[in-house]
Protein backbone atom coordinates (compact mmCIF):
# COMPACT_ATOMS: atom_id res chain seq x y z
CA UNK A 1 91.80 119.19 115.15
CA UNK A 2 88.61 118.32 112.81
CA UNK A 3 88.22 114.99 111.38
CA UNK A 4 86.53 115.91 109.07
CA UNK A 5 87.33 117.35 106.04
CA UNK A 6 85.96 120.83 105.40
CA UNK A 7 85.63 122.23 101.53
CA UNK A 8 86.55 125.51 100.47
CA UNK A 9 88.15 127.81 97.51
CA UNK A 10 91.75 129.09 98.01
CA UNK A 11 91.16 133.00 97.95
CA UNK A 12 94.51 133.57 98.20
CA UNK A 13 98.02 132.44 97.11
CA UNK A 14 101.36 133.89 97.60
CA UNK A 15 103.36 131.49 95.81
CA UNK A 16 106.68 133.32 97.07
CA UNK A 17 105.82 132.72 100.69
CA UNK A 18 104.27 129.40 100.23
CA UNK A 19 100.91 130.45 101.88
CA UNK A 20 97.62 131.75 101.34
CA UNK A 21 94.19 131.61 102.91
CA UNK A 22 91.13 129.29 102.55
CA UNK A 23 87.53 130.72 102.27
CA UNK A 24 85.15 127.89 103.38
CA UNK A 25 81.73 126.96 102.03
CA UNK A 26 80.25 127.21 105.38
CA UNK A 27 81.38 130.46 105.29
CA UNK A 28 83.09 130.91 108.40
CA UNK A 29 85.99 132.83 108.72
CA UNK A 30 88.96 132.17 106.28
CA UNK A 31 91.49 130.09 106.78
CA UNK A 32 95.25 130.21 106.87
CA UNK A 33 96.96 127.08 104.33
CA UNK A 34 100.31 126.40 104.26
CA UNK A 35 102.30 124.73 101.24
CA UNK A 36 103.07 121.54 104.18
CA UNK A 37 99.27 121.09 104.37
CA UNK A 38 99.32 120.13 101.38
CA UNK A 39 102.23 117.35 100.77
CA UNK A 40 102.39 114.75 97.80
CA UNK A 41 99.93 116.80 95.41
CA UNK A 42 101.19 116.82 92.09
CA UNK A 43 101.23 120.57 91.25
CA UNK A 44 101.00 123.82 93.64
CA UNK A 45 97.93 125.60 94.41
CA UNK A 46 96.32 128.23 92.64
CA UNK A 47 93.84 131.21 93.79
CA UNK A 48 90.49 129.39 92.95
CA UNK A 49 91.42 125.75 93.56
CA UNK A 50 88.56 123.70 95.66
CA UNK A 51 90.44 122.49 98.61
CA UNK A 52 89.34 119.75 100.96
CA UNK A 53 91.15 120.30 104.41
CA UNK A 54 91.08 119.84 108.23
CA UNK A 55 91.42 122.30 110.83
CA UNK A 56 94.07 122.73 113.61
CA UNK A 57 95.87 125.38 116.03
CA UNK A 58 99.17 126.11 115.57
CA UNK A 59 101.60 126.95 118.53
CA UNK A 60 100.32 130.68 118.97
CA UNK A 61 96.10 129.21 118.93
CA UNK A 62 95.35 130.54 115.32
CA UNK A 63 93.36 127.79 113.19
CA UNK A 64 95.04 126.72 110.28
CA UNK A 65 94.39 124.53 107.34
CA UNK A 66 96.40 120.97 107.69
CA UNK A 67 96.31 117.59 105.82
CA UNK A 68 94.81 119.26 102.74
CA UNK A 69 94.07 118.14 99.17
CA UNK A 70 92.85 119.82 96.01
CA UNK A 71 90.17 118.92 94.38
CA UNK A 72 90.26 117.01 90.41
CA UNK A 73 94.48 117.13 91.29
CA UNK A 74 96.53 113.39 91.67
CA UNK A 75 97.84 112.65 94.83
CA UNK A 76 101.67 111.39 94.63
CA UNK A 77 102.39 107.94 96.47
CA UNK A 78 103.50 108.56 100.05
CA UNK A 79 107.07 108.63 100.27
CA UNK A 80 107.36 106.10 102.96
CA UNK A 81 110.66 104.91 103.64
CA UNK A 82 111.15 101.56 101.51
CA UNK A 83 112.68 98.31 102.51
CA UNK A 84 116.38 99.30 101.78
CA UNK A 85 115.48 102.39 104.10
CA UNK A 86 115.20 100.65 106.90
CA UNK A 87 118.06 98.99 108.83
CA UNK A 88 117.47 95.65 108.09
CA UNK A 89 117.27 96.37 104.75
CA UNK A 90 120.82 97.92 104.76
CA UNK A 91 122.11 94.87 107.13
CA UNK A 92 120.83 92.16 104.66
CA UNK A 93 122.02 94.34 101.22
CA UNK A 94 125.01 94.73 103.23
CA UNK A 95 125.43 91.02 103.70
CA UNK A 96 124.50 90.00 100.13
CA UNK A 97 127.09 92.33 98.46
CA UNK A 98 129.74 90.00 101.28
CA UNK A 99 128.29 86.66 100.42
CA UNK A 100 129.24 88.29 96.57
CA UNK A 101 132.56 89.03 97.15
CA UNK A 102 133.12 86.08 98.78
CA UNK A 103 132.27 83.99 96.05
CA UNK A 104 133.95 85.92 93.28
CA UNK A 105 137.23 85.64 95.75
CA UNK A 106 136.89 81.82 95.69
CA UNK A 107 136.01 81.79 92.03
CA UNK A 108 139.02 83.48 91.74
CA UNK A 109 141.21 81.01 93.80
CA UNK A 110 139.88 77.88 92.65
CA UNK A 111 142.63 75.90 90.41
């Protein structure tokens, strides 16, 4: 994989498929793109979109674009699982909504 990121102009899109194929500045040879190289943009490609990318193989050894942007287009917040996601989240919401019940019992018992 490259670390860096490598620029280029989607050539093209096949919005059906979810695919299409990079055409670097350096001009090199083009390169495959994948709709999952390019999680949390805002919108979907289109042919003629600047793309800023890195390079990996996939499982057969072809090169393909991954952790891809688009140029000028807003990047979406990762969606990270949040505190209530994770199991002590769920333990401690699980013991408030107790320590509730609880008291509305014993409001509900009291003379």
């Amino acid at each position: 994989m490259t670390k860096t990121m490598i620029k280029g102009v989607l050539k093209t899109w096949k919005e059906d498929r979810g695919f299409g194929f990079i055409s670097p500045d350096d001009g090199g040879k083009d390169i495959f793109i994948h709709i999952s190289a390019l999680k949390g943009t805002s919108r979907r490609p289109i042919t003629g979109d600047v793309i800023y990318y890195q390079v990996a193989r996939d499982n057969r050894g072809k090169y393909k674009a991954i952790n891809a942007h688009i140029e000028g287009v807003e990047i979406l917040e990762d969606k990270a699982p949040g505190f209530l996601n994770t199991r002590q989240g769920i333990v401690l919401v699980a013991l408030a909504l107790v320590a509730i019940v609880a008291a509305i019992i014993a409001l509900n018992l009291a003379p």
